Short mmCIF file of C-alpha atoms in Angstrom, two decimals:
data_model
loop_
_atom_site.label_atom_id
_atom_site.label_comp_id
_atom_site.label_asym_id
_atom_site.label_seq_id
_atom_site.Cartn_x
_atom_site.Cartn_y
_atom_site.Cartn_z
CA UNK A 1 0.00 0.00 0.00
CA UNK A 2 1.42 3.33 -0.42
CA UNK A 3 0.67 6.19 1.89
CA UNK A 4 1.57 9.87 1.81
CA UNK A 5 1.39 11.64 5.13
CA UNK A 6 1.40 15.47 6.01
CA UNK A 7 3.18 15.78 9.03
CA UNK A 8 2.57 19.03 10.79
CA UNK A 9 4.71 18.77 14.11
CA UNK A 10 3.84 22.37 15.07
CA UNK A 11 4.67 23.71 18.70
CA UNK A 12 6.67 23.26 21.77
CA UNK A 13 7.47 19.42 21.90
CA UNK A 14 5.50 18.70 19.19
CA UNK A 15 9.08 18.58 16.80
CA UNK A 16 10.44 16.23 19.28
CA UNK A 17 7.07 13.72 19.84
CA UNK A 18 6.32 14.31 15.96
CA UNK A 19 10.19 12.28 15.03
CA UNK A 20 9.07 9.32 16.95
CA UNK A 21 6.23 8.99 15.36
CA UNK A 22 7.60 8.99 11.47
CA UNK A 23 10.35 7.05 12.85
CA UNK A 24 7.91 4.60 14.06
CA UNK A 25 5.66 4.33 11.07
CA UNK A 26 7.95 4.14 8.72
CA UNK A 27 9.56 1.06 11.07
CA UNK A 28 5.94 -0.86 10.72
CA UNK A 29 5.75 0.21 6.65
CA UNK A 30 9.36 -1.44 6.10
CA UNK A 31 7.90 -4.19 7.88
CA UNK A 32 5.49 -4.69 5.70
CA UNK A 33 6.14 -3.58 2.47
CA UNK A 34 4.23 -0.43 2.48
CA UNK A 35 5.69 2.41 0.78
CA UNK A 36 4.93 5.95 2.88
CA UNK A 37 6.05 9.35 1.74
CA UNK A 38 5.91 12.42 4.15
CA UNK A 39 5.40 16.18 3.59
CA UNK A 40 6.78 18.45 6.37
CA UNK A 41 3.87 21.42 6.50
CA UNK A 42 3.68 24.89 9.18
CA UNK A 43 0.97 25.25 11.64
CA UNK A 44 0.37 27.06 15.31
CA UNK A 45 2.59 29.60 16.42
CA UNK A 46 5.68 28.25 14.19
CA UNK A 47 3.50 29.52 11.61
CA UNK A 48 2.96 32.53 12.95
CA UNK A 49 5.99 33.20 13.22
CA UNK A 50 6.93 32.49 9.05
CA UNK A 51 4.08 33.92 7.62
CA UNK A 52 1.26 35.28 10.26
CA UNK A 53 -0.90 32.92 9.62
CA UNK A 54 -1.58 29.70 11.99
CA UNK A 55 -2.67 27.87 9.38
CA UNK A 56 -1.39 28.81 6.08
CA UNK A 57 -3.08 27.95 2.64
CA UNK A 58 -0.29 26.33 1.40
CA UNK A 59 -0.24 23.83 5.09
CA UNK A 60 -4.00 23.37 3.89
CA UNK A 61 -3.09 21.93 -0.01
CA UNK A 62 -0.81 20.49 1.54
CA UNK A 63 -3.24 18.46 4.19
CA UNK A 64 -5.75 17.88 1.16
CA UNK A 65 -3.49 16.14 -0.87
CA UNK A 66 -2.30 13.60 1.77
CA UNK A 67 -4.11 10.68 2.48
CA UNK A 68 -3.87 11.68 6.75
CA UNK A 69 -2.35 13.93 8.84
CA UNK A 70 -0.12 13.13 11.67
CA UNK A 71 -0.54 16.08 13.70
CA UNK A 72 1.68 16.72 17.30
CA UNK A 73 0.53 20.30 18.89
CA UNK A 74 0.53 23.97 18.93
CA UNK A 75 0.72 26.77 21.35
CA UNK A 76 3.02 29.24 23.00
CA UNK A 77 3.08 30.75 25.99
CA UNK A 78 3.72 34.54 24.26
CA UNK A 79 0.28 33.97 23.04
CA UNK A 80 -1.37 32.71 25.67
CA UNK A 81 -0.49 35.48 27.75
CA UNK A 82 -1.53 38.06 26.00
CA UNK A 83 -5.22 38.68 25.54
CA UNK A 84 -4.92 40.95 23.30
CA UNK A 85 -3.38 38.77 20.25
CA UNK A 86 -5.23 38.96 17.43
CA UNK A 87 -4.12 35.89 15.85
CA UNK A 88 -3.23 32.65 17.92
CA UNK A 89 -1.76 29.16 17.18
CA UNK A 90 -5.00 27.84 18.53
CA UNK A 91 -7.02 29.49 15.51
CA UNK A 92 -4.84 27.16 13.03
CA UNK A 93 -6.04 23.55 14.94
CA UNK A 94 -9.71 24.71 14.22
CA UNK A 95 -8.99 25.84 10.80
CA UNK A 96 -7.57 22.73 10.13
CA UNK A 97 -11.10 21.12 11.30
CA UNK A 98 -13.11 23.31 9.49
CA UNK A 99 -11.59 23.18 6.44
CA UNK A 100 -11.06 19.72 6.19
CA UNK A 101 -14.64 19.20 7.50
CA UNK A 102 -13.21 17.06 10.59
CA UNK A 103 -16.29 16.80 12.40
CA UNK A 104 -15.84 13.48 14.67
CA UNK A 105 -12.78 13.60 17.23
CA UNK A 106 -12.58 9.98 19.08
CA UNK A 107 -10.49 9.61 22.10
CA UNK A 108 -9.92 6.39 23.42
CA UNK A 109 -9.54 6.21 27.36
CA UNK A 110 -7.72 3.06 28.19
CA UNK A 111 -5.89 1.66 31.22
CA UNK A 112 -2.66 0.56 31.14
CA UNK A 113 -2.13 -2.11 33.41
CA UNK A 114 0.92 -1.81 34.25
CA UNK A 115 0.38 2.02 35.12
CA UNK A 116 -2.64 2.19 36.99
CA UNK A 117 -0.76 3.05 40.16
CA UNK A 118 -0.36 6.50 38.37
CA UNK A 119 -4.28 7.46 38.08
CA UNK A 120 -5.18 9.84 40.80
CA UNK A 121 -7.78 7.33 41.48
CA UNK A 122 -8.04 3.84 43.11
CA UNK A 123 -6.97 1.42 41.46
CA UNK A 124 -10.08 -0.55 41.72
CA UNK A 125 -11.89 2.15 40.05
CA UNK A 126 -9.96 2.42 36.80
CA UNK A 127 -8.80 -1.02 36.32
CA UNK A 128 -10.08 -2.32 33.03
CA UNK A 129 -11.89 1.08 31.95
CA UNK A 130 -11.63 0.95 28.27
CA UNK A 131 -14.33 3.58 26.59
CA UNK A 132 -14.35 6.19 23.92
CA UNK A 133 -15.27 9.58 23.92
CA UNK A 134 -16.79 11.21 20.69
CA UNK A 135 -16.61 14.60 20.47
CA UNK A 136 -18.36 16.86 18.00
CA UNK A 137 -15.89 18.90 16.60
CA UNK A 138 -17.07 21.92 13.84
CA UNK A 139 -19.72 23.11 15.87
CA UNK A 140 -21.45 24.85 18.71
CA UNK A 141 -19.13 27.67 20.71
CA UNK A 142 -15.81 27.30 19.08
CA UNK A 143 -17.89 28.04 15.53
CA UNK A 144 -20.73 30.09 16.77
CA UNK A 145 -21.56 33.47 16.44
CA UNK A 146 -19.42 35.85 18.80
CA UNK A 147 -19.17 39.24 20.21
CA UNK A 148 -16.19 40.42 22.04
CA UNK A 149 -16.16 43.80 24.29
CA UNK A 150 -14.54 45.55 27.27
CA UNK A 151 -18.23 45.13 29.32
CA UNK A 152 -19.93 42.53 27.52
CA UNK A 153 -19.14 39.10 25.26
CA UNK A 154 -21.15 35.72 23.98
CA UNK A 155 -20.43 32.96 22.40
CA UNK A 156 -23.18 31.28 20.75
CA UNK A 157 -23.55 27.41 20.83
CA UNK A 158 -25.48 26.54 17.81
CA UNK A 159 -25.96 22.88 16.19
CA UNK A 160 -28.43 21.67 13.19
CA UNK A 161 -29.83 18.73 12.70
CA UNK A 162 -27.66 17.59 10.21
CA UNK A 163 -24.86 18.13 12.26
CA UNK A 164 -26.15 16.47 15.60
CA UNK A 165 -27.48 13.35 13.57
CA UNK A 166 -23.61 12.88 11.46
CA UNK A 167 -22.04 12.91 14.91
CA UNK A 168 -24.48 10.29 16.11
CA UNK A 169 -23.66 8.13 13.42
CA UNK A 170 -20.56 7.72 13.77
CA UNK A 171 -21.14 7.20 17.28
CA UNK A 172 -23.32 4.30 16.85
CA UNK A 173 -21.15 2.75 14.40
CA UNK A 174 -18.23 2.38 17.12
CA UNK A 175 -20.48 1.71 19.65
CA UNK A 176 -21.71 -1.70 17.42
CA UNK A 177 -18.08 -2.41 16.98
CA UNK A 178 -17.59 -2.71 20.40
CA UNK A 179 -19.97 -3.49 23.58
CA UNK A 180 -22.94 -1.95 22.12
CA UNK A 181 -23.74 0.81 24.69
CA UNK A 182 -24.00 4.26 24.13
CA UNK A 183 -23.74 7.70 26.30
CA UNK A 184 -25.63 10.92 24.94
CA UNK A 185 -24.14 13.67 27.26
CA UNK A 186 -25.87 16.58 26.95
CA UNK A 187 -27.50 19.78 29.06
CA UNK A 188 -31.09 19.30 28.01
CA UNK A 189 -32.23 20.68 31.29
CA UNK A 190 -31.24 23.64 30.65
CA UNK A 191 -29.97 24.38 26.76
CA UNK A 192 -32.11 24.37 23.66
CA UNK A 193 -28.98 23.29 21.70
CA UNK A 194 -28.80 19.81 24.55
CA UNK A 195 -32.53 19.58 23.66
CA UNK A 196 -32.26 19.42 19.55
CA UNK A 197 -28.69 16.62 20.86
CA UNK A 198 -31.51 14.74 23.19
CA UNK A 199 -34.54 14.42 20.65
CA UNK A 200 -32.60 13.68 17.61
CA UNK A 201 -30.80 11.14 19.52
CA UNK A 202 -33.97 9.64 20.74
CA UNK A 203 -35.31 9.63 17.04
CA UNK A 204 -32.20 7.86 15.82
CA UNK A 205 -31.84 5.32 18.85
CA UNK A 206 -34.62 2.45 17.15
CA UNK A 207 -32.79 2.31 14.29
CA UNK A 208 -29.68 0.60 16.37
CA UNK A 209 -31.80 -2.01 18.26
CA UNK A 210 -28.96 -3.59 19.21
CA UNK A 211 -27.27 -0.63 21.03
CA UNK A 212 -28.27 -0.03 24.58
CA UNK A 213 -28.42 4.00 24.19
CA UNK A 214 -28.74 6.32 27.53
CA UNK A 215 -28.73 10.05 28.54
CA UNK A 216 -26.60 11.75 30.43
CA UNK A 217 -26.58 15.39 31.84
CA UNK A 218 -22.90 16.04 31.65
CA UNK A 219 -22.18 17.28 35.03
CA UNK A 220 -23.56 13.76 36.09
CA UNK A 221 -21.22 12.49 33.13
CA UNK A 222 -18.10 13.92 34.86
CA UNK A 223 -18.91 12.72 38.24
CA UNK A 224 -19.74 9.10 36.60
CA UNK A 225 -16.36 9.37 34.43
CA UNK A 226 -14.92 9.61 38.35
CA UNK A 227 -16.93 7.39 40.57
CA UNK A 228 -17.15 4.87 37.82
CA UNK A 229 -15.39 5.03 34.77
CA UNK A 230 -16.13 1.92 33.59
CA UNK A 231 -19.44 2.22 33.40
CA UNK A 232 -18.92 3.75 29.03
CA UNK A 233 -18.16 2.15 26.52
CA UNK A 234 -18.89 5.04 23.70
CA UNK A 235 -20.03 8.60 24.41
CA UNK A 236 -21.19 11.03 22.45
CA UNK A 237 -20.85 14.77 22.92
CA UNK A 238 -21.33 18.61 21.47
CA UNK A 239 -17.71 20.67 21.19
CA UNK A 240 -17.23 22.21 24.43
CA UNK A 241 -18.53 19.44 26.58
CA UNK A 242 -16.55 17.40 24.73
CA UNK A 243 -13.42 19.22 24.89
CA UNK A 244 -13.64 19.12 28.92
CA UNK A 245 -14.75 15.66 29.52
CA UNK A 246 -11.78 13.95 27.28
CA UNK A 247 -8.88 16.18 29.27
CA UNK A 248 -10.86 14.44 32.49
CA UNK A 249 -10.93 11.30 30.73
CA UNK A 250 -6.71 11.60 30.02
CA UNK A 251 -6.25 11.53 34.12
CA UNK A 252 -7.95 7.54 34.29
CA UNK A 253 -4.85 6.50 32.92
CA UNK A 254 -2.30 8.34 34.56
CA UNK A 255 -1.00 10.49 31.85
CA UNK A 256 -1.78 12.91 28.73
CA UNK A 257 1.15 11.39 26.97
CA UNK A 258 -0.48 8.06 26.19
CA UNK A 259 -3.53 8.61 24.56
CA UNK A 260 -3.71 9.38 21.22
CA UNK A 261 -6.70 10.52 18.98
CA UNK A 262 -7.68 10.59 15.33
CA UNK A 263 -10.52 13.43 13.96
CA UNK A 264 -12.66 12.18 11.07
CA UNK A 265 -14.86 13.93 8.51
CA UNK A 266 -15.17 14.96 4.88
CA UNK A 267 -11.68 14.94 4.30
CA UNK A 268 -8.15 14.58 5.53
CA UNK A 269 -8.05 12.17 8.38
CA UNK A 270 -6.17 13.75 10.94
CA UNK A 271 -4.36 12.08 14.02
CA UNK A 272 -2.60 13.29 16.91
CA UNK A 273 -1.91 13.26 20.67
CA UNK A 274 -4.28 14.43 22.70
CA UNK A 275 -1.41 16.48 25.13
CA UNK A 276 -0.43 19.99 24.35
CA UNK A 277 2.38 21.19 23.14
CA UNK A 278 4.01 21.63 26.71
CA UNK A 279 6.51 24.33 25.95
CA UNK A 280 8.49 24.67 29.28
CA UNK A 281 9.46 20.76 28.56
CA UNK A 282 10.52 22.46 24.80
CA UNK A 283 13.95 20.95 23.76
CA UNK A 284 14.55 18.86 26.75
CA UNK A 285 14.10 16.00 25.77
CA UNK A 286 11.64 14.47 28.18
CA UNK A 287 8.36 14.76 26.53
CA UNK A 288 6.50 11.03 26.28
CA UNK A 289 6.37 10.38 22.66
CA UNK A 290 3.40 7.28 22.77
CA UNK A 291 0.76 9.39 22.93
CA UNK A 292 2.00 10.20 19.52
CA UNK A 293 3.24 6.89 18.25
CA UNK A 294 -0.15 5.39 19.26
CA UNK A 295 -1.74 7.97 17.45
CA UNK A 296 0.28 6.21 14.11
CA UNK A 297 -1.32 3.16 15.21
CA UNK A 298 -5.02 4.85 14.88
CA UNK A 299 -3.92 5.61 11.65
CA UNK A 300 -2.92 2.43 10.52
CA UNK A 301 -6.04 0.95 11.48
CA UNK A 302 -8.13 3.72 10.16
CA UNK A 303 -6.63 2.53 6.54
CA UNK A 304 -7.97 -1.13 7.43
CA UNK A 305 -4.03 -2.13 8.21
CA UNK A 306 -4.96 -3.61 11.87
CA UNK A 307 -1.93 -6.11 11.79
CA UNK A 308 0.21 -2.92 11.37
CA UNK A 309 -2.10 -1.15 14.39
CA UNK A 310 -1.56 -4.27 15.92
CA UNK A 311 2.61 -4.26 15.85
CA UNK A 312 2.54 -0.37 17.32
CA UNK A 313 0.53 -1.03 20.30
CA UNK A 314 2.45 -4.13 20.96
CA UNK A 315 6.04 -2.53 20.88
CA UNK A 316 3.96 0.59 23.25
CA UNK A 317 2.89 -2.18 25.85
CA UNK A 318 6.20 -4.14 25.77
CA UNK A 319 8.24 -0.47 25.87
CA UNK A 320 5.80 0.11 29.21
CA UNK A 321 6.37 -3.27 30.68
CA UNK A 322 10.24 -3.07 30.38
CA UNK A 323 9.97 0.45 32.13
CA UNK A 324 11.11 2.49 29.07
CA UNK A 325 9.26 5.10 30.34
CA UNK A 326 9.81 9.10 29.77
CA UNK A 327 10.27 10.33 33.40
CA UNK A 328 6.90 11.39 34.37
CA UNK A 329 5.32 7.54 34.16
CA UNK A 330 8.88 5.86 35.26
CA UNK A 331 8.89 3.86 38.28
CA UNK A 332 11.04 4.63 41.20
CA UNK A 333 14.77 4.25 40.74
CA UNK A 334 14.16 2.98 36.92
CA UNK A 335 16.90 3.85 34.25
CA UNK A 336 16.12 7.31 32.55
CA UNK A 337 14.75 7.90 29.09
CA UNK A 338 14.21 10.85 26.93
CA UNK A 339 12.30 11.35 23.95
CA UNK A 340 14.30 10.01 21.66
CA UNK A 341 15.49 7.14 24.14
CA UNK A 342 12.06 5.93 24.23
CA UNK A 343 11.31 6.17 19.77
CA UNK A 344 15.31 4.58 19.31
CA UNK A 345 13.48 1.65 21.84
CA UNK A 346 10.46 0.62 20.47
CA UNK A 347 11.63 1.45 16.13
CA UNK A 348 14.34 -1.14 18.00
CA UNK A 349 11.11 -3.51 19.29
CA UNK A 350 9.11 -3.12 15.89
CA UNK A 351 12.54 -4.12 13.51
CA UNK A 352 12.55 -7.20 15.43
CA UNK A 353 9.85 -8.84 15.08
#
């Protein structure tokens, strides 16, 4: 098979995690005879910095010629701290998912056994949780309508039909690929836009006899993600609420730099961590570089190539078990490994079997 990637490493550690990742796909595409070209491409604040633009026109041709994107992170703290930036590395990640009509982000939230000690909650809680969040991702706030003053702001959170019923479709699709149980999280208590979420959902829910589907108001969601995070299997979610409940969902595991996440649509695929780009850890050397390599593994198997998916999160779990481990999952008094340490170790793992 042949495969031409846009990688856009973008931000802070993003250069460093975004090596490991080529590195480790083109390990697995040696492996199997798969030929895979890559196109280097400017997004965030590095783009900002060449041209003033976070995501240029030429990153987007770029994007729409590829067959995915392997995306790391943007942001910089010299934006972030000023309010009064016009133009932020930010506004390039949602041009990329508007333009590319990337309207389904899926996160998987998935234990690790040998790394449960490092959730902030009992063991016994997050043992075994395995469930995937599906976040709408061209709509409501980020998109809607806005107004910006000294004394007075909104953001509007709008959704159509179309747009809530697209989301729910893919949504039911993973949810029959896996234990057939599906989470609407909404705030139909209280928002019109939860209320369109809740009534197309129950329109669309006989279709998919065999999918348990139930409702959830999201602050009950984020105390259930806590209390009992097994519980999901798949659930579904507008932009914002989405956005906060898959950061919560990172902690179950123990770390941001193990999950990985690909956004799906009308075009491009697109598939990153789901960390940030971390810029005081810039250049150090320490970032965790699975999140990212596991995101290559999404992509493989988004392309059908689940042997190849396979071999990734294989050389990930033995990597974990043998304690090569960047230093914030490492075990007490284990050897130290860097970045690159931890890609040289499992490109190593993946040319050996």
């Amino acid at each position: 098979m042949k495969l031409h990637i846009a990688v856009l490493a973008g931000d802070g550690i993003g250069p460093e995690i975004s090596v490991q990742g080529v590195r480790a796909m083109e390990a697995v595409c040696r492996k199997f005879g798969h030929e895979v070209t890559f196109t280097e491409a400017l997004c965030g604040a590095a783009a900002i910095d060449a041209v003033g633009d976070p995501f240029p026109a030429e990153t987007l041709e770029i994007c729409r010629q590829a067959d995915a994107v392997l995306f790391s992170a943007v942001g910089d703290p010299k934006f972030d701290n000023n309010p009064a930036a016009k133009v932020r590395p930010e506004q390039g990640l949602l041009a990329m998912r508007k333009q590319l009509g990337l309207f389904a982000n899926i996160r998987p939230v998935q234990t690790f056994d040998c790394l449960v000690h490092k959730s902030p909650l009992k063991d016994e809680l997050v043992s075994g949780a395995d469930f995937v969040c599906i976040r709408e991702l061209t709509g409501g706030m980020y998109f809607g309508e806005k107004k910006e003053g000294d004394d007075y702001a909104y953001d509007t959170n709008a959704y159509s039909r179309a747009e809530v019923e697209r989301i729910l479709r893919v949504a039911y699709d993973y949810a029959m690929r896996r234990r057939c149980h599906l989470t609407v999280v909404d705030k139909a208590n209280v928002l019109a836009s939860s209320r369109l979420w809740r009534r197309v959902a129950q329109e669309m829910a006989p279709q998919y006899p065999d999918v348990t589907t139930d409702y959830m108001y999201v602050d009950n969601a984020a105390m259930r993600m806590i209390q009992d995070p097994r519980f999901f299997d798949v659930m579904v979610t507008e932009n914002t609420f989405g956005d906060i409940l898959t950061d919560e969902g990172s902690c179950i595991t123990g770390s941001m730099g193990l999950l990985p996440s690909a956004s799906t649509g009308e075009s491009t695929p697109v598939f990153e961590p789901i960390h940030g780009s971390w810029p005081q850890a810039k250049g150090q050397n320490i970032a965790n570089p699975l999140a990212q390599i596991l995101s290559v593994a999404m992509l493989f198997e988004y392309f059908n190539l689940a042997e190849e998916g396979r071999l990734v999160r294989e050389a990930v779990d033995a990597s974990l078990a043998a304690n090569v481990r960047t230093p914030e999952i490492q075990v007490a008094g284990g050897a130290h490994y860097g970045t690159r340490e931890v890609g040289d170790w499992i490109v190593e793992y993946i040319n050996k079997k």
